[in-house]
Amino acid sequence: MIQRIRGTRDFTPAEMHKRREMETFLRNISLHFGFSEVLTPVMEHAELFVAKSGPGVLEEMYSFEDRGGRKLALRPELTAPIIRFYVNELLDRPLPLKLFSISNCFRYEEPQLGRYREFYHYDVEIIGSSEPAADAELLLLSDYVCKSLHLSSYKYRIGHVGIIRDALHAAGVPKEREAEFLHLIDKKRLEDAETLLEGMTSSTKAEEIMLLCRTRGDISVLSSLGKTAEHLTRVLELASGAGFGNFEVDLGVVRGLDYYTGLVFEIDFPELGAEKQICGGGSYRLSHLFGGPDTPATGFAFGFDRLLIAAEKSGWKPAGIRTDAFVIAVEPVREEEAAALAMNLRRSGLSVDYDLMGRNLSRALKYCASAGVRFALIIGERERKEGVVLLRDMETGMEEKVPVARLSERIME
Ligand code: HAM
């Protein structure tokens, strides 16, 4: 038997129903916040991700050569593709561009619950604004998603990688060593990060930087940092003014992707254990690296699959699906008549199915009961002569004759 690839999933009809409902929910919220949907290809030139994704993502990237010898990759994320799209085709649009996409991404990671090799991102980007208001908008949108799903426990950790970068710069740490330092901070290897600083700056400066990376607390921890923390303070004030509040400032949050320049944030849903991070994002500059203008951007991505697990753990359920009616033609009434009736009812907006298996009446009714059909519509010779259909309520077992012309109205009642 040929098995599916490790870390990938097949989705059953019930799972797809759930996933589509979650997608619709996210799509509607995004539209309400003024974002428009885009879709980019699943494959890109590998170099798109090489410039600024950082070693974490690159080591996990599915990359290969196509028959023409081009080095391609399955996208590990959606930010770089969306900015590439912007640079290729959307430069003439008025800014800010508020875009979102719900698509699959690929990373060669060790699979476990909440971590897959093919997974989905709900990604949101605001291109063209470096104003605190743009960052605040992201906090408000992501928080609105969590609140609307009634996530039982979630918390934002919010930092500003620009503050750390500024401090490294002021301490004389060479630009090319910044990323190395930030990766150690991202991996919570603070001692190694401190060791790295030795020899690159004075011990006093190193201590100051490490203290900065350990800064945690409410918004007041930013007050002693002066000008460097002005942007982050303003973002938090703006968002808080519109009802955002479930956060901790943590300047040790620097994110694993190399492109971030300012705000960085992560949302944790602790119940998910090791894979508790359900969302990550921040502000960055990528456009100039892809041949476009140096345009600021800011965005986030929810791990769609993790968000779904978190929502279900918090009691979220998709609305039930069922077939409104199932038409059963009893000999000598022919299948064509069942098909024609089903088509008529479908045109009136009902979800209707009919027997494709040549079942007799009792088997067809058994099928209706097991498939969760609401009404069985039985047409035998007598019903046909009378111009009626025998409508059987599959929940109560009650039957009534309904004239064909009144059928859809009666079902809707
Ligand atoms: P990221 O943190 O790498 O950020 O991914 C975003 C979210 O995707 C994570 O917080 C996590 O919930 C989910 N995720 C990551 N890897 C997996 C996996 N293997 N299986 C399941 N879920 C996973 C980004 O990718 C950035 N592009 C976010 C962003 C958008 N920044 C600015 N704009």
Short mmCIF file of C-alpha atoms and ligand atoms in Angstrom, two decimals:
data_model
loop_
_atom_site.label_atom_id
_atom_site.label_comp_id
_atom_site.label_asym_id
_atom_site.label_seq_id
_atom_site.Cartn_x
_atom_site.Cartn_y
_atom_site.Cartn_z
CA MET A 1 0.00 0.00 0.00
CA ILE A 2 1.33 3.41 -0.87
CA GLN A 3 1.22 5.68 2.19
CA ARG A 4 1.04 9.43 2.30
CA ILE A 5 4.23 11.38 2.97
CA ARG A 6 5.23 11.72 6.62
CA GLY A 7 4.10 15.00 8.16
CA THR A 8 1.33 15.50 5.60
CA ARG A 9 -2.36 14.86 6.21
CA ASP A 10 -5.48 13.75 4.37
CA PHE A 11 -8.61 15.51 5.58
CA THR A 12 -11.91 13.66 5.95
CA PRO A 13 -15.18 15.31 4.85
CA ALA A 14 -15.90 16.23 8.50
CA GLU A 15 -12.45 17.77 8.92
CA MET A 16 -12.78 19.68 5.68
CA HIS A 17 -16.14 21.03 6.82
CA LYS A 18 -14.48 22.28 10.00
CA ARG A 19 -11.48 23.74 8.18
CA ARG A 20 -13.62 25.50 5.59
CA GLU A 21 -15.77 26.97 8.31
CA MET A 22 -12.70 28.29 10.10
CA GLU A 23 -11.37 29.69 6.82
CA THR A 24 -14.68 31.44 6.15
CA PHE A 25 -14.61 32.90 9.64
CA LEU A 26 -11.04 34.21 9.16
CA ARG A 27 -11.81 35.47 5.65
CA ASN A 28 -14.84 37.41 6.88
CA ILE A 29 -12.97 38.99 9.79
CA SER A 30 -10.11 39.99 7.46
CA LEU A 31 -12.54 41.57 5.01
CA HIS A 32 -14.22 43.44 7.87
CA PHE A 33 -10.83 44.84 8.84
CA GLY A 34 -10.28 46.08 5.28
CA PHE A 35 -7.90 43.36 4.06
CA SER A 36 -8.11 41.74 0.60
CA GLU A 37 -7.29 38.15 -0.19
CA VAL A 38 -4.40 37.05 -2.41
CA LEU A 39 -3.00 33.70 -3.44
CA THR A 40 0.58 33.02 -4.51
CA PRO A 41 2.09 29.85 -6.01
CA VAL A 42 3.11 26.96 -3.84
CA MET A 43 6.58 26.93 -5.49
CA GLU A 44 8.99 29.84 -5.67
CA HIS A 45 12.59 30.41 -6.67
CA ALA A 46 14.54 29.18 -3.65
CA GLU A 47 16.53 32.42 -3.49
CA LEU A 48 13.37 34.27 -2.42
CA PHE A 49 13.73 32.67 0.99
CA VAL A 50 17.51 32.56 1.18
CA ALA A 51 18.04 36.30 1.61
CA LYS A 52 16.30 36.82 4.92
CA SER A 53 14.50 33.81 6.30
CA GLY A 54 17.23 32.77 8.70
CA PRO A 55 18.91 29.41 9.23
CA GLY A 56 15.91 27.84 11.05
CA VAL A 57 13.67 28.06 8.01
CA LEU A 58 16.42 27.37 5.45
CA GLU A 59 17.47 24.13 7.11
CA GLU A 60 13.86 22.99 6.95
CA MET A 61 13.11 24.10 3.41
CA TYR A 62 11.96 21.68 0.73
CA SER A 63 14.17 22.75 -2.16
CA PHE A 64 14.92 20.98 -5.41
CA GLU A 65 15.98 21.50 -8.98
CA ASP A 66 13.36 21.35 -11.71
CA ARG A 67 14.00 19.78 -15.11
CA GLY A 68 15.33 23.10 -16.37
CA GLY A 69 17.94 23.17 -13.61
CA ARG A 70 16.22 25.98 -11.67
CA LYS A 71 16.56 25.90 -7.91
CA LEU A 72 13.02 25.96 -6.54
CA ALA A 73 11.45 25.63 -3.13
CA LEU A 74 8.06 24.81 -1.67
CA ARG A 75 7.17 27.96 0.27
CA PRO A 76 8.01 27.68 3.98
CA GLU A 77 5.93 30.80 4.69
CA LEU A 78 3.86 33.44 2.90
CA THR A 79 5.50 36.77 3.79
CA ALA A 80 8.33 36.66 1.24
CA PRO A 81 5.99 35.44 -1.57
CA ILE A 82 3.47 38.21 -0.85
CA ILE A 83 6.19 40.88 -0.88
CA ARG A 84 7.56 39.39 -4.13
CA PHE A 85 4.04 39.63 -5.58
CA TYR A 86 3.84 43.25 -4.42
CA VAL A 87 7.18 44.09 -6.07
CA ASN A 88 6.27 42.23 -9.29
CA GLU A 89 2.74 43.51 -9.83
CA LEU A 90 1.22 45.66 -7.12
CA LEU A 91 3.53 48.67 -6.93
CA ASP A 92 0.94 50.96 -8.51
CA ARG A 93 -1.68 50.30 -5.82
CA PRO A 94 -2.41 52.94 -3.21
CA LEU A 95 -0.71 52.26 0.12
CA PRO A 96 -1.13 50.79 2.56
CA LEU A 97 -1.90 47.51 0.91
CA LYS A 98 -3.72 45.29 3.36
CA LEU A 99 -3.50 41.69 2.17
CA PHE A 100 -4.20 38.26 3.57
CA SER A 101 -3.84 34.69 2.41
CA ILE A 102 -4.80 31.30 3.79
CA SER A 103 -2.53 28.73 2.19
CA ASN A 104 -0.34 25.72 2.75
CA CYS A 105 3.36 25.95 3.61
CA PHE A 106 6.07 23.30 3.90
CA ARG A 107 8.85 22.80 6.40
CA TYR A 108 10.90 19.67 6.97
CA GLU A 109 10.25 19.49 10.72
CA GLU A 110 9.86 16.54 13.08
CA PRO A 111 6.09 15.90 12.97
CA GLN A 112 3.99 15.83 16.14
CA LEU A 113 0.61 17.18 17.25
CA GLY A 114 0.46 20.77 15.99
CA ARG A 115 3.64 20.43 13.92
CA TYR A 116 3.49 19.15 10.37
CA ARG A 117 5.60 19.17 7.23
CA GLU A 118 2.65 20.52 5.28
CA PHE A 119 0.72 23.03 7.36
CA TYR A 120 -1.42 26.10 6.77
CA HIS A 121 -0.88 29.77 7.48
CA TYR A 122 -3.48 32.45 7.91
CA ASP A 123 -1.16 35.26 6.92
CA VAL A 124 -1.84 38.99 7.06
CA GLU A 125 0.42 41.77 5.76
CA ILE A 126 0.16 45.56 5.78
CA ILE A 127 2.53 46.95 3.16
CA GLY A 128 3.57 50.59 3.03
CA SER A 129 3.24 51.94 6.54
CA SER A 130 5.81 52.10 9.32
CA GLU A 131 3.41 54.02 11.57
CA PRO A 132 2.64 52.61 15.03
CA ALA A 133 -0.99 52.49 13.88
CA ALA A 134 -0.16 49.76 11.33
CA ASP A 135 1.45 47.57 14.00
CA ALA A 136 -1.45 48.29 16.36
CA GLU A 137 -3.93 47.23 13.66
CA LEU A 138 -2.26 43.80 13.56
CA LEU A 139 -2.53 43.38 17.29
CA LEU A 140 -6.19 44.36 17.12
CA LEU A 141 -6.97 41.97 14.26
CA SER A 142 -5.16 38.98 15.75
CA ASP A 143 -6.71 39.66 19.15
CA TYR A 144 -10.16 39.94 17.58
CA VAL A 145 -9.62 36.49 16.04
CA CYS A 146 -8.70 34.98 19.42
CA LYS A 147 -11.55 36.73 21.22
CA SER A 148 -14.17 35.81 18.64
CA LEU A 149 -13.13 32.16 18.92
CA HIS A 150 -13.32 32.49 22.73
CA LEU A 151 -9.83 31.04 23.13
CA SER A 152 -9.72 30.01 26.75
CA SER A 153 -6.18 31.12 27.56
CA TYR A 154 -3.91 32.99 25.24
CA LYS A 155 -1.24 35.53 25.82
CA TYR A 156 0.81 37.90 23.69
CA ARG A 157 4.53 38.29 24.22
CA ILE A 158 5.59 41.49 22.57
CA GLY A 159 9.06 42.77 21.86
CA HIS A 160 10.84 45.11 19.50
CA VAL A 161 13.86 43.69 17.75
CA GLY A 162 14.83 47.23 16.68
CA ILE A 163 15.55 48.10 20.33
CA ILE A 164 17.99 45.17 20.60
CA ARG A 165 19.52 45.88 17.19
CA ASP A 166 20.06 49.55 18.18
CA ALA A 167 21.74 48.48 21.41
CA LEU A 168 24.01 46.03 19.55
CA HIS A 169 24.90 48.74 17.07
CA ALA A 170 25.64 51.30 19.81
CA ALA A 171 27.85 48.73 21.52
CA GLY A 172 29.89 48.33 18.33
CA VAL A 173 28.77 44.75 17.57
CA PRO A 174 29.37 44.20 13.85
CA LYS A 175 26.18 44.07 11.77
CA GLU A 176 27.02 40.62 10.40
CA ARG A 177 27.10 39.14 13.93
CA GLU A 178 23.68 40.55 14.87
CA ALA A 179 21.69 37.67 13.38
CA GLU A 180 23.84 35.09 15.19
CA PHE A 181 23.20 36.85 18.50
CA LEU A 182 19.46 37.17 17.84
CA HIS A 183 19.13 33.47 16.97
CA LEU A 184 20.65 32.54 20.33
CA ILE A 185 18.22 34.88 22.09
CA ASP A 186 15.34 33.40 20.05
CA LYS A 187 16.38 29.91 21.16
CA LYS A 188 16.52 31.17 24.77
CA ARG A 189 20.24 30.36 24.91
CA LEU A 190 20.99 33.51 26.88
CA GLU A 191 24.32 32.34 28.30
CA ASP A 192 25.63 31.48 24.84
CA ALA A 193 24.41 34.85 23.60
CA GLU A 194 26.32 36.55 26.41
CA THR A 195 29.46 34.58 25.60
CA LEU A 196 29.13 35.64 21.96
CA LEU A 197 29.18 39.29 23.01
CA GLU A 198 32.49 38.84 24.87
CA GLY A 199 35.28 40.22 22.79
CA MET A 200 32.89 42.22 20.60
CA THR A 201 32.08 44.85 23.20
CA SER A 202 32.89 45.87 26.76
CA SER A 203 31.54 43.79 29.61
CA THR A 204 29.42 46.73 30.80
CA LYS A 205 27.79 47.07 27.39
CA ALA A 206 27.31 43.30 27.15
CA GLU A 207 25.61 43.32 30.53
CA GLU A 208 23.34 46.17 29.46
CA ILE A 209 22.32 44.30 26.31
CA MET A 210 21.61 41.11 28.23
CA LEU A 211 19.56 43.09 30.74
CA LEU A 212 17.59 44.52 27.86
CA CYS A 213 16.92 41.02 26.48
CA ARG A 214 15.65 39.97 29.91
CA THR A 215 13.26 42.93 30.19
CA ARG A 216 9.75 41.68 30.85
CA GLY A 217 6.62 43.13 32.36
CA ASP A 218 3.79 45.50 31.60
CA ILE A 219 4.09 48.59 29.43
CA SER A 220 5.79 50.52 32.26
CA VAL A 221 9.04 48.55 31.75
CA LEU A 222 9.48 50.57 28.56
CA SER A 223 9.45 53.93 30.30
CA SER A 224 13.09 53.76 31.40
CA LEU A 225 14.29 52.96 27.86
CA GLY A 226 13.69 56.43 26.46
CA LYS A 227 13.52 57.20 22.76
CA THR A 228 14.36 53.72 21.51
CA ALA A 229 11.12 52.37 22.98
CA GLU A 230 8.90 55.21 21.75
CA HIS A 231 7.49 53.28 18.79
CA LEU A 232 6.60 50.18 20.78
CA THR A 233 5.09 52.28 23.56
CA ARG A 234 2.89 54.08 21.05
CA VAL A 235 1.80 50.80 19.40
CA LEU A 236 0.75 49.41 22.76
CA GLU A 237 -1.01 52.61 23.78
CA LEU A 238 -2.93 52.71 20.52
CA ALA A 239 -3.97 49.08 20.66
CA SER A 240 -4.81 49.25 24.37
CA GLY A 241 -7.00 52.27 23.69
CA ALA A 242 -9.07 50.04 21.39
CA GLY A 243 -9.47 47.21 23.85
CA PHE A 244 -6.25 45.20 23.47
CA GLY A 245 -4.79 44.06 26.75
CA ASN A 246 -3.76 40.46 27.04
CA PHE A 247 -0.01 40.95 26.72
CA GLU A 248 3.36 41.01 28.35
CA VAL A 249 6.25 43.09 27.06
CA ASP A 250 9.19 40.72 26.57
CA LEU A 251 12.20 42.17 24.81
CA GLY A 252 13.67 38.66 24.62
CA VAL A 253 11.15 37.92 21.84
CA VAL A 254 13.17 38.44 18.67
CA ARG A 255 11.64 35.76 16.36
CA GLY A 256 13.49 33.16 14.30
CA LEU A 257 13.14 34.90 10.94
CA ASP A 258 15.90 37.36 10.05
CA TYR A 259 13.79 40.00 8.33
CA TYR A 260 12.19 41.66 11.36
CA THR A 261 13.25 45.22 12.11
CA GLY A 262 10.78 46.58 14.67
CA LEU A 263 7.78 45.17 16.52
CA VAL A 264 7.84 41.41 17.05
CA PHE A 265 5.17 39.39 18.77
CA GLU A 266 4.01 35.88 19.45
CA ILE A 267 0.75 34.51 20.79
CA ASP A 268 0.88 31.46 23.00
CA PHE A 269 -1.94 29.09 23.79
CA PRO A 270 -0.31 27.22 26.71
CA GLU A 271 -2.60 24.18 26.55
CA LEU A 272 -0.86 23.15 23.32
CA GLY A 273 2.35 22.40 25.24
CA ALA A 274 5.47 22.28 23.07
CA GLU A 275 3.64 23.71 20.05
CA LYS A 276 1.87 26.43 22.01
CA GLN A 277 2.83 29.29 19.71
CA ILE A 278 -0.25 29.84 17.58
CA CYS A 279 0.79 33.09 15.90
CA GLY A 280 3.91 35.10 15.20
CA GLY A 281 4.60 38.35 13.43
CA GLY A 282 6.19 41.74 13.33
CA SER A 283 7.43 44.56 11.12
CA TYR A 284 10.12 44.10 8.51
CA ARG A 285 11.63 45.33 5.24
CA LEU A 286 11.97 42.86 2.37
CA SER A 287 10.74 44.71 -0.71
CA HIS A 288 14.12 46.28 -1.63
CA LEU A 289 15.78 42.86 -1.48
CA PHE A 290 13.45 41.65 -4.24
CA GLY A 291 14.15 44.60 -6.53
CA GLY A 292 11.41 46.93 -5.32
CA PRO A 293 11.45 50.16 -3.33
CA ASP A 294 12.44 50.07 0.34
CA THR A 295 8.87 49.75 1.58
CA PRO A 296 8.09 49.08 5.24
CA ALA A 297 5.69 46.26 6.02
CA THR A 298 4.25 44.53 9.02
CA GLY A 299 2.32 41.29 9.37
CA PHE A 300 1.61 38.08 11.22
CA ALA A 301 0.76 34.48 10.54
CA PHE A 302 -1.44 32.25 12.62
CA GLY A 303 -0.61 28.58 12.38
CA PHE A 304 -4.04 27.70 10.99
CA ASP A 305 -3.86 24.11 12.23
CA ARG A 306 -2.85 25.18 15.72
CA LEU A 307 -5.53 27.84 15.82
CA LEU A 308 -8.08 25.17 14.95
CA ILE A 309 -6.86 22.89 17.75
CA ALA A 310 -6.87 25.81 20.21
CA ALA A 311 -10.39 26.82 19.14
CA GLU A 312 -11.69 23.28 19.56
CA LYS A 313 -10.06 22.94 22.97
CA SER A 314 -11.91 26.15 23.89
CA GLY A 315 -15.27 24.69 22.83
CA TRP A 316 -15.53 25.95 19.24
CA LYS A 317 -17.64 23.71 17.02
CA PRO A 318 -18.53 24.07 13.37
CA ALA A 319 -22.22 24.33 12.60
CA GLY A 320 -23.57 20.87 11.78
CA ILE A 321 -24.01 19.91 8.16
CA ARG A 322 -26.74 17.73 6.93
CA THR A 323 -28.72 17.03 3.84
CA ASP A 324 -32.16 18.67 3.97
CA ALA A 325 -33.83 16.02 1.86
CA PHE A 326 -33.19 12.72 0.10
CA VAL A 327 -35.44 11.65 -2.75
CA ILE A 328 -36.39 7.98 -3.01
CA ALA A 329 -38.19 6.79 -6.13
CA VAL A 330 -40.08 3.56 -5.56
CA GLU A 331 -40.64 1.32 -8.61
CA PRO A 332 -42.25 1.84 -11.08
CA VAL A 333 -41.34 5.50 -10.56
CA ARG A 334 -38.09 5.94 -12.39
CA GLU A 335 -34.77 7.41 -11.26
CA GLU A 336 -35.19 10.30 -13.72
CA GLU A 337 -38.12 11.56 -11.68
CA ALA A 338 -36.10 11.47 -8.46
CA ALA A 339 -33.30 13.37 -10.23
CA ALA A 340 -35.71 15.95 -11.62
CA LEU A 341 -37.35 16.53 -8.22
CA ALA A 342 -33.94 16.79 -6.52
CA MET A 343 -32.81 19.34 -9.11
CA ASN A 344 -35.95 21.44 -8.60
CA LEU A 345 -35.49 21.50 -4.85
CA ARG A 346 -31.77 22.27 -5.18
CA ARG A 347 -32.67 25.26 -7.35
CA SER A 348 -34.83 26.54 -4.51
CA GLY A 349 -31.78 26.53 -2.22
CA LEU A 350 -32.16 23.23 -0.36
CA SER A 351 -29.39 20.66 -0.03
CA VAL A 352 -30.85 17.59 -1.65
CA ASP A 353 -29.52 14.20 -2.59
CA TYR A 354 -31.06 11.11 -4.18
CA ASP A 355 -30.28 7.44 -4.37
CA LEU A 356 -27.44 6.47 -6.70
CA MET A 357 -27.23 2.87 -5.56
CA GLY A 358 -30.47 1.37 -6.84
CA ARG A 359 -31.61 0.71 -3.24
CA ASN A 360 -35.13 -0.41 -2.36
CA LEU A 361 -37.27 1.71 -0.01
CA SER A 362 -36.23 0.15 3.28
CA ARG A 363 -32.52 0.24 2.46
CA ALA A 364 -32.81 3.79 1.23
CA LEU A 365 -34.49 4.83 4.51
CA LYS A 366 -31.75 3.08 6.49
CA TYR A 367 -29.20 5.06 4.52
CA CYS A 368 -31.07 8.33 5.26
CA ALA A 369 -30.98 7.54 9.00
CA SER A 370 -27.25 6.82 8.99
CA ALA A 371 -26.32 9.79 6.79
CA GLY A 372 -28.14 12.34 8.95
CA VAL A 373 -30.72 13.27 6.31
CA ARG A 374 -33.52 15.48 7.68
CA PHE A 375 -36.41 14.45 5.40
CA ALA A 376 -36.89 11.45 3.12
CA LEU A 377 -39.07 12.28 0.10
CA ILE A 378 -40.74 9.16 -1.16
CA ILE A 379 -42.45 9.00 -4.56
CA GLY A 380 -44.26 5.79 -5.40
CA GLU A 381 -46.92 5.21 -8.02
CA ARG A 382 -49.75 6.39 -5.74
CA GLU A 383 -47.98 9.65 -4.81
CA ARG A 384 -47.24 10.33 -8.45
CA LYS A 385 -50.88 9.88 -9.42
CA GLU A 386 -51.97 12.26 -6.64
CA GLY A 387 -49.29 14.84 -7.49
CA VAL A 388 -47.83 14.59 -3.98
CA VAL A 389 -44.68 13.38 -2.25
CA LEU A 390 -44.62 11.41 0.98
CA LEU A 391 -42.47 13.49 3.29
CA ARG A 392 -40.97 11.49 6.14
CA ASP A 393 -39.39 13.34 9.06
CA MET A 394 -36.33 11.22 9.82
CA GLU A 395 -36.16 12.53 13.40
CA THR A 396 -39.76 11.82 14.47
CA GLY A 397 -40.80 9.21 11.91
CA MET A 398 -43.95 11.29 11.14
CA GLU A 399 -45.16 11.18 7.56
CA GLU A 400 -47.35 13.57 5.58
CA LYS A 401 -48.38 13.95 1.98
CA VAL A 402 -47.24 17.24 0.51
CA PRO A 403 -48.23 18.55 -2.95
CA VAL A 404 -45.13 18.79 -5.15
CA ALA A 405 -45.69 22.51 -5.66
CA ARG A 406 -45.55 23.15 -1.89
CA LEU A 407 -42.66 20.82 -1.13
CA SER A 408 -39.73 23.23 -0.82
CA GLU A 409 -41.84 25.65 1.23
CA ARG A 410 -42.89 22.82 3.58
CA ILE A 411 -39.30 21.58 4.01
CA MET A 412 -38.12 25.08 4.81
CA GLU A 413 -40.85 25.46 7.43
P1 HAM B 1 6.35 31.70 11.94
O1 HAM B 1 6.39 31.98 13.41
O2 HAM B 1 7.50 30.96 11.37
O3 HAM B 1 6.17 33.10 11.22
O4 HAM B 1 5.03 30.92 11.60
C1 HAM B 1 3.78 31.41 12.05
C2 HAM B 1 3.03 30.33 12.81
O5 HAM B 1 2.90 29.17 11.99
C3 HAM B 1 3.72 29.82 14.06
O6 HAM B 1 3.48 30.68 15.14
C4 HAM B 1 3.05 28.46 14.24
O7 HAM B 1 1.81 28.62 14.90
C5 HAM B 1 2.77 28.03 12.81
N1 HAM B 1 3.74 27.00 12.36
C6 HAM B 1 5.05 27.15 12.07
N2 HAM B 1 5.59 25.98 11.67
C7 HAM B 1 4.61 25.05 11.73
C8 HAM B 1 4.53 23.64 11.46
N3 HAM B 1 5.57 22.94 11.04
N4 HAM B 1 3.33 23.02 11.64
C9 HAM B 1 2.24 23.71 12.06
N5 HAM B 1 2.26 25.03 12.32
C10 HAM B 1 3.42 25.70 12.17
C11 HAM B 1 6.13 33.26 9.87
O8 HAM B 1 6.13 32.36 9.08
C12 HAM B 1 6.05 34.69 9.42
N6 HAM B 1 5.96 34.69 7.95
C13 HAM B 1 4.90 35.44 10.05
C14 HAM B 1 4.82 36.86 9.57
C15 HAM B 1 3.94 37.35 8.66
N7 HAM B 1 5.63 37.83 9.93
C16 HAM B 1 5.28 38.94 9.26
N8 HAM B 1 4.29 38.65 8.50
#
